[in-house]
Amino acid sequence: MNILLSKHAVRRAAQRNLSEEDIRFIVCHGKPVRNAGAVFYQMRANRMPPDLSPHDPRQRLIGSTVVLCSCHQYVITVYRDESAFRRDRCKTKHLWKRRPFYCPHCGKRVT
Ligand SMILES: [Zn+2]
């Protein structure tokens, strides 16, 4: 899997201490929720691989969300906790209304 990260996603990931590998892990195991042209991958406790040790550092990814274009090749942004998910999604929607966002990979308008 080869995914691109937006500049915004790189900055948000750095602020939230998420590596590119962590982002891939969330996309691989998280629950996908479609919304307009984007897919939100939510890392929930019940989606963690059952063989993962409770002490594995990736357990800290629970509650994180990765937002991808529906082409699955471009990460728009990442969120750290589920309460922020709802709030930020409204904020993101608002931002997208003012400034249409186009995926640089597939050229589709994300929302
Ligand atoms: Zn795309």
Tab-separated table of N, CA and C and ligand atoms in Angstrom:
chain	number	residue	atom	x	y	z
A	1	MET	N	0.849	-1.194	0.000
A	1	MET	CA	0.000	0.000	0.000
A	1	MET	C	0.888	1.249	0.000
A	2	ASN	N	0.645	2.106	-0.961
A	2	ASN	CA	1.424	3.330	-1.060
A	2	ASN	C	0.483	4.520	-0.959
A	3	ILE	N	0.511	5.224	0.159
A	3	ILE	CA	-0.397	6.357	0.329
A	3	ILE	C	0.369	7.655	0.501
A	4	LEU	N	-0.182	8.694	-0.066
A	4	LEU	CA	0.387	10.034	0.032
A	4	LEU	C	-0.231	10.755	1.215
A	5	LEU	N	0.545	11.639	1.846
A	5	LEU	CA	0.016	12.436	2.948
A	5	LEU	C	-0.007	13.907	2.540
A	6	SER	N	-1.107	14.569	2.794
A	6	SER	CA	-1.168	16.011	2.531
A	6	SER	C	-0.230	16.707	3.516
A	7	LYS	N	0.156	17.926	3.200
A	7	LYS	CA	1.024	18.701	4.106
A	7	LYS	C	0.343	18.861	5.452
A	8	HIS	N	-0.965	19.069	5.384
A	8	HIS	CA	-1.760	19.225	6.602
A	8	HIS	C	-1.708	17.932	7.430
A	9	ALA	N	-1.838	16.778	6.756
A	9	ALA	CA	-1.799	15.488	7.463
A	9	ALA	C	-0.436	15.261	8.108
A	10	VAL	N	0.648	15.629	7.404
A	10	VAL	CA	1.998	15.466	7.945
A	10	VAL	C	2.154	16.288	9.223
A	11	ARG	N	1.638	17.517	9.175
A	11	ARG	CA	1.745	18.410	10.330
A	11	ARG	C	0.910	17.888	11.499
A	12	ARG	N	-0.316	17.486	11.199
A	12	ARG	CA	-1.193	16.965	12.260
A	12	ARG	C	-0.627	15.671	12.854
A	13	ALA	N	-0.071	14.823	12.015
A	13	ALA	CA	0.500	13.552	12.486
A	13	ALA	C	1.678	13.815	13.411
A	14	ALA	N	2.519	14.786	13.048
A	14	ALA	CA	3.685	15.126	13.870
A	14	ALA	C	3.231	15.659	15.226
A	15	GLN	N	2.204	16.511	15.224
A	15	GLN	CA	1.668	17.068	16.473
A	15	GLN	C	1.109	15.962	17.363
A	16	ARG	N	0.574	14.925	16.730
A	16	ARG	CA	-0.090	13.850	17.463
A	16	ARG	C	0.795	12.630	17.651
A	17	ASN	N	2.072	12.774	17.287
A	17	ASN	CA	3.023	11.675	17.472
A	17	ASN	C	2.637	10.407	16.725
A	18	LEU	N	2.110	10.575	15.517
A	18	LEU	CA	1.754	9.420	14.703
A	18	LEU	C	2.763	9.302	13.575
A	19	SER	N	3.319	8.104	13.392
A	19	SER	CA	4.241	7.883	12.285
A	19	SER	C	3.439	7.468	11.059
A	20	GLU	N	4.113	7.441	9.911
A	20	GLU	CA	3.446	7.002	8.692
A	20	GLU	C	3.015	5.541	8.843
A	21	GLU	N	3.817	4.791	9.575
A	21	GLU	CA	3.500	3.381	9.828
A	21	GLU	C	2.223	3.258	10.669
A	22	ASP	N	2.075	4.148	11.655
A	22	ASP	CA	0.860	4.164	12.484
A	22	ASP	C	-0.360	4.447	11.610
A	23	ILE	N	-0.212	5.394	10.685
A	23	ILE	CA	-1.316	5.763	9.792
A	23	ILE	C	-1.720	4.562	8.935
A	24	ARG	N	-0.731	3.850	8.405
A	24	ARG	CA	-1.011	2.651	7.610
A	24	ARG	C	-1.738	1.595	8.452
A	25	PHE	N	-1.311	1.467	9.703
A	25	PHE	CA	-1.923	0.499	10.609
A	25	PHE	C	-3.409	0.828	10.802
A	26	ILE	N	-3.711	2.102	10.977
A	26	ILE	CA	-5.104	2.534	11.185
A	26	ILE	C	-5.939	2.274	9.921
A	27	VAL	N	-5.343	2.562	8.754
A	27	VAL	CA	-6.068	2.336	7.492
A	27	VAL	C	-6.297	0.832	7.287
A	28	CYS	N	-5.346	0.037	7.728
A	28	CYS	CA	-5.429	-1.420	7.571
A	28	CYS	C	-6.489	-2.037	8.490
A	29	HIS	N	-6.563	-1.552	9.736
A	29	HIS	CA	-7.401	-2.209	10.741
A	29	HIS	C	-8.614	-1.399	11.183
A	30	GLY	N	-8.623	-0.112	10.912
A	30	GLY	CA	-9.707	0.747	11.404
A	30	GLY	C	-11.028	0.475	10.706
A	31	LYS	N	-12.078	1.002	11.312
A	31	LYS	CA	-13.420	0.845	10.721
A	31	LYS	C	-13.651	1.979	9.726
A	32	PRO	N	-13.915	1.642	8.445
A	32	PRO	CA	-14.135	2.711	7.470
A	32	PRO	C	-15.547	3.284	7.542
A	33	VAL	N	-15.649	4.603	7.596
A	33	VAL	CA	-16.935	5.297	7.584
A	33	VAL	C	-16.888	6.276	6.416
A	34	ARG	N	-17.794	6.077	5.449
A	34	ARG	CA	-17.803	6.957	4.271
A	34	ARG	C	-18.590	8.227	4.554
A	35	ASN	N	-18.068	9.323	4.066
A	35	ASN	CA	-18.734	10.603	4.229
A	35	ASN	C	-18.370	11.464	3.020
A	36	ALA	N	-19.354	11.756	2.180
A	36	ALA	CA	-19.122	12.494	0.928
A	36	ALA	C	-18.020	11.781	0.139
A	37	GLY	N	-17.008	12.488	-0.293
A	37	GLY	CA	-15.944	11.870	-1.094
A	37	GLY	C	-14.799	11.324	-0.272
A	38	ALA	N	-14.965	11.320	1.070
A	38	ALA	CA	-13.865	10.899	1.942
A	38	ALA	C	-14.212	9.618	2.700
A	39	VAL	N	-13.192	8.944	3.189
A	39	VAL	CA	-13.376	7.774	4.041
A	39	VAL	C	-12.651	8.054	5.356
A	40	PHE	N	-13.379	7.917	6.458
A	40	PHE	CA	-12.806	8.116	7.788
A	40	PHE	C	-12.512	6.744	8.374
A	41	TYR	N	-11.256	6.446	8.651
A	41	TYR	CA	-10.894	5.177	9.294
A	41	TYR	C	-10.741	5.416	10.780
A	42	GLN	N	-11.647	4.813	11.540
A	42	GLN	CA	-11.634	4.995	12.987
A	42	GLN	C	-11.000	3.766	13.632
A	43	MET	N	-9.947	3.989	14.408
A	43	MET	CA	-9.296	2.876	15.101
A	43	MET	C	-10.009	2.633	16.415
A	44	ARG	N	-10.822	1.558	16.433
A	44	ARG	CA	-11.583	1.224	17.637
A	44	ARG	C	-10.957	0.013	18.314
A	45	ALA	N	-11.180	-0.080	19.612
A	45	ALA	CA	-10.587	-1.175	20.398
A	45	ALA	C	-10.968	-2.534	19.819
A	46	ASN	N	-12.231	-2.662	19.352
A	46	ASN	CA	-12.682	-3.966	18.847
A	46	ASN	C	-12.146	-4.278	17.445
A	47	ARG	N	-11.404	-3.349	16.848
A	47	ARG	CA	-10.822	-3.585	15.531
A	47	ARG	C	-9.333	-3.934	15.629
A	48	MET	N	-8.786	-3.901	16.838
A	48	MET	CA	-7.372	-4.227	17.031
A	48	MET	C	-7.152	-5.719	16.738
A	49	PRO	N	-6.030	-6.050	16.081
A	49	PRO	CA	-5.762	-7.477	15.848
A	49	PRO	C	-5.740	-8.217	17.185
A	50	PRO	N	-6.467	-9.339	17.313
A	50	PRO	CA	-6.572	-10.013	18.610
A	50	PRO	C	-5.230	-10.526	19.147
A	51	ASP	N	-4.269	-10.762	18.238
A	51	ASP	CA	-2.981	-11.278	18.686
A	51	ASP	C	-2.009	-10.173	19.109
A	52	LEU	N	-2.463	-8.917	19.072
A	52	LEU	CA	-1.596	-7.807	19.466
A	52	LEU	C	-1.517	-7.726	20.993
A	53	SER	N	-0.298	-7.663	21.504
A	53	SER	CA	-0.107	-7.618	22.960
A	53	SER	C	-0.753	-6.361	23.550
A	54	PRO	N	-1.343	-6.487	24.759
A	54	PRO	CA	-1.921	-5.285	25.396
A	54	PRO	C	-0.855	-4.232	25.703
A	55	HIS	N	0.419	-4.648	25.639
A	55	HIS	CA	1.512	-3.706	25.907
A	55	HIS	C	2.113	-3.149	24.618
A	56	ASP	N	1.569	-3.569	23.488
A	56	ASP	CA	2.094	-3.075	22.215
A	56	ASP	C	1.866	-1.566	22.116
A	57	PRO	N	2.889	-0.807	21.702
A	57	PRO	CA	2.709	0.657	21.625
A	57	PRO	C	1.582	1.093	20.687
A	58	ARG	N	1.187	0.207	19.767
A	58	ARG	CA	0.121	0.578	18.829
A	58	ARG	C	-1.255	0.606	19.493
A	59	GLN	N	-1.345	0.080	20.734
A	59	GLN	CA	-2.616	0.170	21.466
A	59	GLN	C	-3.014	1.627	21.686
A	60	ARG	N	-2.017	2.510	21.692
A	60	ARG	CA	-2.303	3.934	21.901
A	60	ARG	C	-3.023	4.553	20.693
A	61	LEU	N	-3.087	3.819	19.596
A	61	LEU	CA	-3.750	4.347	18.401
A	61	LEU	C	-5.276	4.275	18.503
A	62	ILE	N	-5.785	3.559	19.511
A	62	ILE	CA	-7.239	3.463	19.696
A	62	ILE	C	-7.808	4.871	19.880
A	63	GLY	N	-8.861	5.166	19.131
A	63	GLY	CA	-9.470	6.498	19.199
A	63	GLY	C	-8.989	7.427	18.097
A	64	SER	N	-7.939	7.013	17.367
A	64	SER	CA	-7.429	7.860	16.287
A	64	SER	C	-8.238	7.648	15.009
A	65	THR	N	-8.304	8.666	14.196
A	65	THR	CA	-9.013	8.605	12.920
A	65	THR	C	-8.113	9.122	11.809
A	66	VAL	N	-8.097	8.406	10.685
A	66	VAL	CA	-7.375	8.852	9.496
A	66	VAL	C	-8.414	9.150	8.418
A	67	VAL	N	-8.352	10.335	7.829
A	67	VAL	CA	-9.287	10.724	6.775
A	67	VAL	C	-8.593	10.633	5.424
A	68	LEU	N	-9.134	9.759	4.559
A	68	LEU	CA	-8.571	9.556	3.232
A	68	LEU	C	-9.565	9.986	2.160
A	69	CYS	N	-9.032	10.309	0.980
A	69	CYS	CA	-9.868	10.459	-0.208
A	69	CYS	C	-10.465	9.084	-0.500
A	70	SER	N	-11.629	9.045	-1.157
A	70	SER	CA	-12.252	7.740	-1.424
A	70	SER	C	-11.417	6.883	-2.378
A	71	CYS	N	-10.394	7.441	-3.029
A	71	CYS	CA	-9.483	6.639	-3.864
A	71	CYS	C	-8.479	5.867	-2.995
A	72	HIS	N	-8.467	6.146	-1.685
A	72	HIS	CA	-7.604	5.456	-0.724
A	72	HIS	C	-6.118	5.701	-0.939
A	73	GLN	N	-5.761	6.713	-1.701
A	73	GLN	CA	-4.350	6.962	-1.991
A	73	GLN	C	-3.836	8.216	-1.318
A	74	TYR	N	-4.726	8.984	-0.722
A	74	TYR	CA	-4.329	10.293	-0.224
A	74	TYR	C	-4.918	10.558	1.154
A	75	VAL	N	-4.038	10.816	2.129
A	75	VAL	CA	-4.482	11.102	3.494
A	75	VAL	C	-4.680	12.603	3.629
A	76	ILE	N	-5.909	12.984	3.925
A	76	ILE	CA	-6.241	14.404	4.050
A	76	ILE	C	-5.833	14.920	5.426
A	77	THR	N	-6.210	14.174	6.466
A	77	THR	CA	-5.830	14.585	7.817
A	77	THR	C	-5.940	13.412	8.791
A	78	VAL	N	-5.454	13.615	9.990
A	78	VAL	CA	-5.562	12.602	11.045
A	78	VAL	C	-6.069	13.265	12.317
A	79	TYR	N	-6.864	12.512	13.086
A	79	TYR	CA	-7.378	12.986	14.370
A	79	TYR	C	-6.932	12.044	15.457
A	80	ARG	N	-6.849	12.560	16.669
A	80	ARG	CA	-6.317	11.757	17.749
A	80	ARG	C	-7.372	11.099	18.635
A	81	ASP	N	-8.501	11.751	18.871
A	81	ASP	CA	-9.489	11.129	19.758
A	81	ASP	C	-10.898	11.270	19.202
A	82	GLU	N	-11.775	10.400	19.663
A	82	GLU	CA	-13.110	10.294	19.073
A	82	GLU	C	-13.992	11.506	19.342
A	83	SER	N	-13.807	12.164	20.482
A	83	SER	CA	-14.626	13.344	20.755
A	83	SER	C	-14.235	14.461	19.791
A	84	ALA	N	-12.932	14.528	19.483
A	84	ALA	CA	-12.451	15.525	18.514
A	84	ALA	C	-12.955	15.189	17.120
A	85	PHE	N	-13.216	13.894	16.885
A	85	PHE	CA	-13.661	13.443	15.567
A	85	PHE	C	-14.912	14.185	15.121
A	86	ARG	N	-15.945	14.172	15.973
A	86	ARG	CA	-17.195	14.842	15.617
A	86	ARG	C	-17.000	16.344	15.432
A	87	ARG	N	-16.320	16.936	16.399
A	87	ARG	CA	-16.108	18.377	16.401
A	87	ARG	C	-15.334	18.791	15.145
A	88	ASP	N	-14.224	18.064	14.899
A	88	ASP	CA	-13.346	18.419	13.784
A	88	ASP	C	-14.013	18.161	12.446
A	89	ARG	N	-14.892	17.160	12.414
A	89	ARG	CA	-15.540	16.863	11.154
A	89	ARG	C	-16.434	18.035	10.749
A	90	CYS	N	-17.112	18.637	11.754
A	90	CYS	CA	-17.939	19.815	11.481
A	90	CYS	C	-17.057	20.956	11.002
A	91	LYS	N	-15.938	21.109	11.694
A	91	LYS	CA	-14.993	22.171	11.363
A	91	LYS	C	-14.454	21.954	9.946
A	92	THR	N	-14.120	20.696	9.643
A	92	THR	CA	-13.555	20.359	8.336
A	92	THR	C	-14.588	20.612	7.251
A	93	LYS	N	-15.822	20.241	7.527
A	93	LYS	CA	-16.911	20.456	6.570
A	93	LYS	C	-17.034	21.938	6.254
A	94	HIS	N	-16.949	22.717	7.310
A	94	HIS	CA	-17.057	24.160	7.194
A	94	HIS	C	-15.929	24.700	6.306
A	95	LEU	N	-14.733	24.219	6.578
A	95	LEU	CA	-13.541	24.627	5.826
A	95	LEU	C	-13.692	24.232	4.360
A	96	TRP	N	-14.189	23.008	4.124
A	96	TRP	CA	-14.337	22.496	2.774
A	96	TRP	C	-15.397	23.255	1.991
A	97	LYS	N	-16.399	23.761	2.690
A	97	LYS	CA	-17.444	24.535	2.043
A	97	LYS	C	-16.862	25.807	1.434
A	98	ARG	N	-15.962	26.401	2.189
A	98	ARG	CA	-15.368	27.656	1.727
A	98	ARG	C	-14.335	27.409	0.636
A	99	ARG	N	-13.596	26.302	0.790
A	99	ARG	CA	-12.498	26.027	-0.124
A	99	ARG	C	-12.605	24.594	-0.612
A	100	PRO	N	-13.129	24.381	-1.821
A	100	PRO	CA	-13.261	23.001	-2.299
A	100	PRO	C	-11.903	22.304	-2.318
A	101	PHE	N	-11.912	21.036	-1.916
A	101	PHE	CA	-10.663	20.291	-1.834
A	101	PHE	C	-10.610	19.215	-2.910
A	102	TYR	N	-9.543	19.221	-3.694
A	102	TYR	CA	-9.364	18.229	-4.749
A	102	TYR	C	-8.205	17.315	-4.400
A	103	CYS	N	-8.421	16.022	-4.573
A	103	CYS	CA	-7.360	15.052	-4.300
A	103	CYS	C	-6.286	15.169	-5.385
A	104	PRO	N	-5.016	15.333	-4.995
A	104	PRO	CA	-3.964	15.450	-6.011
A	104	PRO	C	-3.663	14.111	-6.693
A	105	HIS	N	-4.170	13.027	-6.105
A	105	HIS	CA	-3.919	11.718	-6.724
A	105	HIS	C	-4.938	11.421	-7.831
A	106	CYS	N	-6.239	11.498	-7.488
A	106	CYS	CA	-7.268	11.129	-8.471
A	106	CYS	C	-7.948	12.357	-9.084
A	107	GLY	N	-7.694	13.551	-8.522
A	107	GLY	CA	-8.263	14.772	-9.080
A	107	GLY	C	-9.716	15.010	-8.728
A	108	LYS	N	-10.299	14.062	-7.940
A	108	LYS	CA	-11.708	14.162	-7.574
A	108	LYS	C	-11.891	15.180	-6.466
A	109	ARG	N	-13.035	15.872	-6.515
A	109	ARG	CA	-13.354	16.783	-5.425
A	109	ARG	C	-13.753	15.952	-4.211
A	110	VAL	N	-13.052	16.124	-3.117
A	110	VAL	CA	-13.312	15.283	-1.941
A	110	VAL	C	-14.595	15.712	-1.265
A	111	THR	N	-14.821	16.980	-1.131
A	111	THR	CA	-16.100	17.483	-0.661
A	111	THR	C	-16.185	18.994	-0.803
B	1	ZN	ZN	-8.264	10.660	-4.490
